[in-house]
């Protein structure tokens, strides 16, 4: 039997289209894997036992894809991993789901996440704690915990995720796969349960950069249903897949990102990737993003402000879990929301409250503009900016749950790109032992950021680098695979 887990999405599609295998065989293969592995990994909130049959010659040819439990699919339970929405069945498809359906999409199930996408470890899910296939004692990263775990373990060839401050890039880094978020506004937010509206960006988890670009081209584009949707064309020039080197590409390394507190093993793998980029002909330049240090503070003001506004609709009357007859809204909300959601609602309500709005939300929004300007200036000098995706490899389940500040610090390299709306990709570039005495080597991700609308350059650099790292990356397999 063909082990489809070893193939990319595009390879499996080609096998179906050339008649080497059938849609049914592929679906059953992945369904069996899910049944065998998911009891250990707990990545899925919902599994579809039967495939929806698709046209074999459609772009996706019915190959199963996993869906983060935050994308509305008509009639299919979509919970955002919250008790608030435990029985919610959306009456319509998210625009991205419609685009994928037109392309022959077959959903194999809903993937676990931090509640309402708030978190960096997956442990804020009200449903279950998803595990990292490289070491099942560890978190897979969050908030798209199930998506990353499912792709890394070969339970699905690709999965959808969302990234508000790093929720695709970080779990991709911790699970050793490719995580991609587009420029904000390229991928429609319509039908994606909102977290922080000025930051939410849908994207994907895949094994290869080509698969990420392939899905991006299906998903991206103007949508009148998203008020921030961009009109610019999204096509990727196929000539980038013929590139063998990175001559003429200028890559910036922001000096503010190489801080104390990065694990030594992570730094070593990132340095190795920088060397490979140099060998491939790229010009490596130092750049400065002087307002970097304010990024986390700005993010943790702007984001909760928007969270508190978005989550106010769940009052147990119009939407969400109802306590008793619904008269006691406070009770409905305290039963429906988990601890982290409640923390952010309170923080957000505070920074928006009269008397504090100017001191917090307004000031943070102004500093956000400075962060955007930093990137704009840096991208006048370089084509691409690289940083580590996260300061550490995956940590042990339970290690940071009681210390929100520690948890927020792991977002240090991803939030600035989100505040500036940039496209970003995390590429696995190596493995290292964790500093906590763990005995299993864990993946390290390199973050590749492009300028606004610069998806093509991100894919090009990531692709050429992945081709040149491939052997070493392919040798290692997760504990659960
Ligand atoms: N870890 C970040 C947070 O908790 C990012 C979440 C996300 O991107 N959805 O806010």
JSON list of N, CA and C and ligand atoms in Angstrom, two decimals, residues 68 113-121 124 142-144 162-171 195-196 199-201 296 299-300 303-304 307 340 344 407-408 410-411 414-415 418, ligand 1:
[
{"chain": "A", "resi": 68, "resn": "UNK", "atom": "N", "xyz": [-9.07, 24.02, 10.79]},
{"chain": "A", "resi": 68, "resn": "UNK", "atom": "CA", "xyz": [-9.06, 24.56, 12.15]},
{"chain": "A", "resi": 68, "resn": "UNK", "atom": "C", "xyz": [-10.51, 24.84, 12.55]},
{"chain": "A", "resi": 113, "resn": "UNK", "atom": "N", "xyz": [-7.80, 23.71, 18.81]},
{"chain": "A", "resi": 113, "resn": "UNK", "atom": "CA", "xyz": [-7.12, 25.01, 18.86]},
{"chain": "A", "resi": 113, "resn": "UNK", "atom": "C", "xyz": [-7.28, 25.59, 20.26]},
{"chain": "A", "resi": 114, "resn": "UNK", "atom": "N", "xyz": [-6.53, 26.65, 20.55]},
{"chain": "A", "resi": 114, "resn": "UNK", "atom": "CA", "xyz": [-6.81, 27.40, 21.77]},
{"chain": "A", "resi": 114, "resn": "UNK", "atom": "C", "xyz": [-8.17, 28.08, 21.61]},
{"chain": "A", "resi": 115, "resn": "UNK", "atom": "N", "xyz": [-8.90, 28.18, 22.70]},
{"chain": "A", "resi": 115, "resn": "UNK", "atom": "CA", "xyz": [-10.24, 28.78, 22.65]},
{"chain": "A", "resi": 115, "resn": "UNK", "atom": "C", "xyz": [-10.21, 30.14, 21.94]},
{"chain": "A", "resi": 116, "resn": "UNK", "atom": "N", "xyz": [-11.05, 30.29, 20.93]},
{"chain": "A", "resi": 116, "resn": "UNK", "atom": "CA", "xyz": [-11.12, 31.52, 20.13]},
{"chain": "A", "resi": 116, "resn": "UNK", "atom": "C", "xyz": [-9.74, 31.97, 19.63]},
{"chain": "A", "resi": 117, "resn": "UNK", "atom": "N", "xyz": [-8.84, 31.01, 19.45]},
{"chain": "A", "resi": 117, "resn": "UNK", "atom": "CA", "xyz": [-7.48, 31.26, 18.93]},
{"chain": "A", "resi": 117, "resn": "UNK", "atom": "C", "xyz": [-6.60, 32.07, 19.88]},
{"chain": "A", "resi": 118, "resn": "UNK", "atom": "N", "xyz": [-6.95, 32.04, 21.16]},
{"chain": "A", "resi": 118, "resn": "UNK", "atom": "CA", "xyz": [-6.17, 32.81, 22.13]},
{"chain": "A", "resi": 118, "resn": "UNK", "atom": "C", "xyz": [-5.22, 31.91, 22.88]},
{"chain": "A", "resi": 119, "resn": "UNK", "atom": "N", "xyz": [-3.95, 31.95, 22.49]},
{"chain": "A", "resi": 119, "resn": "UNK", "atom": "CA", "xyz": [-2.95, 31.15, 23.17]},
{"chain": "A", "resi": 119, "resn": "UNK", "atom": "C", "xyz": [-1.81, 30.77, 22.27]},
{"chain": "A", "resi": 120, "resn": "UNK", "atom": "N", "xyz": [-0.79, 30.19, 22.87]},
{"chain": "A", "resi": 120, "resn": "UNK", "atom": "CA", "xyz": [0.39, 29.82, 22.09]},
{"chain": "A", "resi": 120, "resn": "UNK", "atom": "C", "xyz": [0.78, 28.36, 22.32]},
{"chain": "A", "resi": 121, "resn": "UNK", "atom": "N", "xyz": [-0.09, 27.59, 22.94]},
{"chain": "A", "resi": 121, "resn": "UNK", "atom": "CA", "xyz": [0.29, 26.22, 23.26]},
{"chain": "A", "resi": 121, "resn": "UNK", "atom": "C", "xyz": [-0.81, 25.19, 22.97]},
{"chain": "A", "resi": 124, "resn": "UNK", "atom": "N", "xyz": [-5.34, 26.19, 25.98]},
{"chain": "A", "resi": 124, "resn": "UNK", "atom": "CA", "xyz": [-6.56, 26.93, 26.33]},
{"chain": "A", "resi": 124, "resn": "UNK", "atom": "C", "xyz": [-7.81, 26.37, 25.67]},
{"chain": "A", "resi": 142, "resn": "UNK", "atom": "N", "xyz": [0.55, 26.92, 19.58]},
{"chain": "A", "resi": 142, "resn": "UNK", "atom": "CA", "xyz": [-0.83, 27.33, 19.38]},
{"chain": "A", "resi": 142, "resn": "UNK", "atom": "C", "xyz": [-0.88, 28.66, 18.67]},
{"chain": "A", "resi": 143, "resn": "UNK", "atom": "N", "xyz": [-2.04, 29.14, 18.37]},
{"chain": "A", "resi": 143, "resn": "UNK", "atom": "CA", "xyz": [-3.29, 28.53, 18.74]},
{"chain": "A", "resi": 143, "resn": "UNK", "atom": "C", "xyz": [-3.74, 27.40, 17.82]},
{"chain": "A", "resi": 144, "resn": "UNK", "atom": "N", "xyz": [-3.15, 27.29, 16.61]},
{"chain": "A", "resi": 144, "resn": "UNK", "atom": "CA", "xyz": [-3.61, 26.24, 15.67]},
{"chain": "A", "resi": 144, "resn": "UNK", "atom": "C", "xyz": [-2.96, 24.91, 16.03]},
{"chain": "A", "resi": 162, "resn": "UNK", "atom": "N", "xyz": [-5.33, 29.85, 11.38]},
{"chain": "A", "resi": 162, "resn": "UNK", "atom": "CA", "xyz": [-5.40, 31.31, 11.38]},
{"chain": "A", "resi": 162, "resn": "UNK", "atom": "C", "xyz": [-4.25, 31.85, 12.21]},
{"chain": "A", "resi": 163, "resn": "UNK", "atom": "N", "xyz": [-3.82, 33.04, 11.83]},
{"chain": "A", "resi": 163, "resn": "UNK", "atom": "CA", "xyz": [-2.66, 33.66, 12.49]},
{"chain": "A", "resi": 163, "resn": "UNK", "atom": "C", "xyz": [-3.03, 35.10, 12.81]},
{"chain": "A", "resi": 164, "resn": "UNK", "atom": "N", "xyz": [-3.10, 35.41, 14.11]},
{"chain": "A", "resi": 164, "resn": "UNK", "atom": "CA", "xyz": [-3.44, 36.75, 14.57]},
{"chain": "A", "resi": 164, "resn": "UNK", "atom": "C", "xyz": [-2.18, 37.42, 15.13]},
{"chain": "A", "resi": 165, "resn": "UNK", "atom": "N", "xyz": [-1.36, 36.61, 15.80]},
{"chain": "A", "resi": 165, "resn": "UNK", "atom": "CA", "xyz": [-0.09, 37.11, 16.32]},
{"chain": "A", "resi": 165, "resn": "UNK", "atom": "C", "xyz": [1.01, 36.07, 16.23]},
{"chain": "A", "resi": 166, "resn": "UNK", "atom": "N", "xyz": [0.73, 35.01, 15.48]},
{"chain": "A", "resi": 166, "resn": "UNK", "atom": "CA", "xyz": [1.73, 33.95, 15.33]},
{"chain": "A", "resi": 166, "resn": "UNK", "atom": "C", "xyz": [1.16, 32.54, 15.33]},
{"chain": "A", "resi": 167, "resn": "UNK", "atom": "N", "xyz": [-0.16, 32.43, 15.36]},
{"chain": "A", "resi": 167, "resn": "UNK", "atom": "CA", "xyz": [-0.81, 31.13, 15.56]},
{"chain": "A", "resi": 167, "resn": "UNK", "atom": "C", "xyz": [-0.67, 30.12, 14.43]},
{"chain": "A", "resi": 168, "resn": "UNK", "atom": "N", "xyz": [-0.12, 30.54, 13.30]},
{"chain": "A", "resi": 168, "resn": "UNK", "atom": "CA", "xyz": [0.25, 29.54, 12.29]},
{"chain": "A", "resi": 168, "resn": "UNK", "atom": "C", "xyz": [1.76, 29.33, 12.36]},
{"chain": "A", "resi": 169, "resn": "UNK", "atom": "N", "xyz": [2.50, 30.43, 12.38]},
{"chain": "A", "resi": 169, "resn": "UNK", "atom": "CA", "xyz": [3.96, 30.33, 12.29]},
{"chain": "A", "resi": 169, "resn": "UNK", "atom": "C", "xyz": [4.55, 29.57, 13.48]},
{"chain": "A", "resi": 170, "resn": "UNK", "atom": "N", "xyz": [4.06, 29.86, 14.70]},
{"chain": "A", "resi": 170, "resn": "UNK", "atom": "CA", "xyz": [4.67, 29.20, 15.87]},
{"chain": "A", "resi": 170, "resn": "UNK", "atom": "C", "xyz": [4.40, 27.70, 15.95]},
{"chain": "A", "resi": 171, "resn": "UNK", "atom": "N", "xyz": [3.15, 27.25, 15.83]},
{"chain": "A", "resi": 171, "resn": "UNK", "atom": "CA", "xyz": [2.98, 25.80, 15.86]},
{"chain": "A", "resi": 171, "resn": "UNK", "atom": "C", "xyz": [3.67, 25.10, 14.70]},
{"chain": "A", "resi": 195, "resn": "UNK", "atom": "N", "xyz": [-11.24, 36.81, 16.23]},
{"chain": "A", "resi": 195, "resn": "UNK", "atom": "CA", "xyz": [-10.51, 37.03, 17.47]},
{"chain": "A", "resi": 195, "resn": "UNK", "atom": "C", "xyz": [-10.21, 38.53, 17.54]},
{"chain": "A", "resi": 196, "resn": "UNK", "atom": "N", "xyz": [-9.21, 39.00, 16.81]},
{"chain": "A", "resi": 196, "resn": "UNK", "atom": "CA", "xyz": [-8.87, 40.42, 16.80]},
{"chain": "A", "resi": 196, "resn": "UNK", "atom": "C", "xyz": [-8.89, 40.89, 15.34]},
{"chain": "A", "resi": 199, "resn": "UNK", "atom": "N", "xyz": [-6.12, 42.05, 12.90]},
{"chain": "A", "resi": 199, "resn": "UNK", "atom": "CA", "xyz": [-4.94, 41.19, 12.83]},
{"chain": "A", "resi": 199, "resn": "UNK", "atom": "C", "xyz": [-5.22, 39.81, 12.23]},
{"chain": "A", "resi": 200, "resn": "UNK", "atom": "N", "xyz": [-6.46, 39.33, 12.34]},
{"chain": "A", "resi": 200, "resn": "UNK", "atom": "CA", "xyz": [-6.78, 37.95, 11.95]},
{"chain": "A", "resi": 200, "resn": "UNK", "atom": "C", "xyz": [-6.45, 37.68, 10.47]},
{"chain": "A", "resi": 201, "resn": "UNK", "atom": "N", "xyz": [-5.67, 36.63, 10.25]},
{"chain": "A", "resi": 201, "resn": "UNK", "atom": "CA", "xyz": [-5.27, 36.28, 8.88]},
{"chain": "A", "resi": 201, "resn": "UNK", "atom": "C", "xyz": [-5.29, 34.77, 8.70]},
{"chain": "A", "resi": 296, "resn": "UNK", "atom": "N", "xyz": [5.35, 43.59, 21.57]},
{"chain": "A", "resi": 296, "resn": "UNK", "atom": "CA", "xyz": [4.54, 42.75, 22.45]},
{"chain": "A", "resi": 296, "resn": "UNK", "atom": "C", "xyz": [3.54, 43.58, 23.25]},
{"chain": "A", "resi": 299, "resn": "UNK", "atom": "N", "xyz": [0.80, 44.73, 20.93]},
{"chain": "A", "resi": 299, "resn": "UNK", "atom": "CA", "xyz": [-0.08, 43.61, 20.57]},
{"chain": "A", "resi": 299, "resn": "UNK", "atom": "C", "xyz": [-1.00, 43.26, 21.73]},
{"chain": "A", "resi": 300, "resn": "UNK", "atom": "N", "xyz": [-0.44, 43.21, 22.95]},
{"chain": "A", "resi": 300, "resn": "UNK", "atom": "CA", "xyz": [-1.26, 42.79, 24.08]},
{"chain": "A", "resi": 300, "resn": "UNK", "atom": "C", "xyz": [-2.14, 43.93, 24.64]},
{"chain": "A", "resi": 303, "resn": "UNK", "atom": "N", "xyz": [-4.84, 43.73, 20.67]},
{"chain": "A", "resi": 303, "resn": "UNK", "atom": "CA", "xyz": [-5.53, 42.45, 20.50]},
{"chain": "A", "resi": 303, "resn": "UNK", "atom": "C", "xyz": [-6.66, 42.27, 21.53]},
{"chain": "A", "resi": 304, "resn": "UNK", "atom": "N", "xyz": [-6.39, 42.40, 22.86]},
{"chain": "A", "resi": 304, "resn": "UNK", "atom": "CA", "xyz": [-7.51, 42.21, 23.80]},
{"chain": "A", "resi": 304, "resn": "UNK", "atom": "C", "xyz": [-8.63, 43.23, 23.62]},
{"chain": "A", "resi": 307, "resn": "UNK", "atom": "N", "xyz": [-10.58, 41.74, 20.96]},
{"chain": "A", "resi": 307, "resn": "UNK", "atom": "CA", "xyz": [-11.18, 40.50, 21.47]},
{"chain": "A", "resi": 307, "resn": "UNK", "atom": "C", "xyz": [-12.42, 40.85, 22.30]},
{"chain": "A", "resi": 340, "resn": "UNK", "atom": "N", "xyz": [-8.59, 32.11, 29.99]},
{"chain": "A", "resi": 340, "resn": "UNK", "atom": "CA", "xyz": [-7.81, 33.05, 29.17]},
{"chain": "A", "resi": 340, "resn": "UNK", "atom": "C", "xyz": [-8.73, 34.01, 28.43]},
{"chain": "A", "resi": 344, "resn": "UNK", "atom": "N", "xyz": [-8.65, 38.13, 28.81]},
{"chain": "A", "resi": 344, "resn": "UNK", "atom": "CA", "xyz": [-8.49, 39.09, 27.71]},
{"chain": "A", "resi": 344, "resn": "UNK", "atom": "C", "xyz": [-9.69, 40.02, 27.58]},
{"chain": "A", "resi": 407, "resn": "UNK", "atom": "N", "xyz": [4.03, 32.93, 28.73]},
{"chain": "A", "resi": 407, "resn": "UNK", "atom": "CA", "xyz": [3.40, 32.44, 27.51]},
{"chain": "A", "resi": 407, "resn": "UNK", "atom": "C", "xyz": [3.41, 33.55, 26.44]},
{"chain": "A", "resi": 408, "resn": "UNK", "atom": "N", "xyz": [3.06, 34.77, 26.83]},
{"chain": "A", "resi": 408, "resn": "UNK", "atom": "CA", "xyz": [3.00, 35.87, 25.88]},
{"chain": "A", "resi": 408, "resn": "UNK", "atom": "C", "xyz": [4.39, 36.17, 25.30]},
{"chain": "A", "resi": 410, "resn": "UNK", "atom": "N", "xyz": [6.59, 34.19, 24.33]},
{"chain": "A", "resi": 410, "resn": "UNK", "atom": "CA", "xyz": [6.98, 33.34, 23.21]},
{"chain": "A", "resi": 410, "resn": "UNK", "atom": "C", "xyz": [6.47, 33.91, 21.87]},
{"chain": "A", "resi": 411, "resn": "UNK", "atom": "N", "xyz": [5.64, 34.94, 21.94]},
{"chain": "A", "resi": 411, "resn": "UNK", "atom": "CA", "xyz": [5.12, 35.58, 20.71]},
{"chain": "A", "resi": 411, "resn": "UNK", "atom": "C", "xyz": [6.05, 36.69, 20.22]},
{"chain": "A", "resi": 414, "resn": "UNK", "atom": "N", "xyz": [6.83, 37.01, 16.42]},
{"chain": "A", "resi": 414, "resn": "UNK", "atom": "CA", "xyz": [5.77, 36.94, 15.41]},
{"chain": "A", "resi": 414, "resn": "UNK", "atom": "C", "xyz": [4.80, 38.11, 15.45]},
{"chain": "A", "resi": 415, "resn": "UNK", "atom": "N", "xyz": [4.63, 38.76, 16.61]},
{"chain": "A", "resi": 415, "resn": "UNK", "atom": "CA", "xyz": [3.57, 39.77, 16.69]},
{"chain": "A", "resi": 415, "resn": "UNK", "atom": "C", "xyz": [3.85, 41.02, 15.85]},
{"chain": "A", "resi": 418, "resn": "UNK", "atom": "N", "xyz": [2.66, 40.69, 12.42]},
{"chain": "A", "resi": 418, "resn": "UNK", "atom": "CA", "xyz": [1.19, 40.72, 12.40]},
{"chain": "A", "resi": 418, "resn": "UNK", "atom": "C", "xyz": [0.69, 42.15, 12.50]},
{"chain": "B", "resi": 1, "resn": "LIG", "atom": "N1", "xyz": [-0.15, 33.50, 20.91]},
{"chain": "B", "resi": 1, "resn": "LIG", "atom": "C1", "xyz": [-0.80, 34.69, 20.46]},
{"chain": "B", "resi": 1, "resn": "LIG", "atom": "C2", "xyz": [-1.94, 35.02, 21.37]},
{"chain": "B", "resi": 1, "resn": "LIG", "atom": "O1", "xyz": [-2.19, 34.28, 22.27]},
{"chain": "B", "resi": 1, "resn": "LIG", "atom": "C3", "xyz": [-1.24, 34.56, 19.03]},
{"chain": "B", "resi": 1, "resn": "LIG", "atom": "C4", "xyz": [-2.58, 33.98, 18.85]},
{"chain": "B", "resi": 1, "resn": "LIG", "atom": "C5", "xyz": [-3.01, 33.92, 17.41]},
{"chain": "B", "resi": 1, "resn": "LIG", "atom": "O2", "xyz": [-2.25, 34.24, 16.50]},
{"chain": "B", "resi": 1, "resn": "LIG", "atom": "N2", "xyz": [-4.27, 33.57, 17.20]},
{"chain": "B", "resi": 1, "resn": "LIG", "atom": "O3", "xyz": [-2.57, 36.03, 21.21]}
]
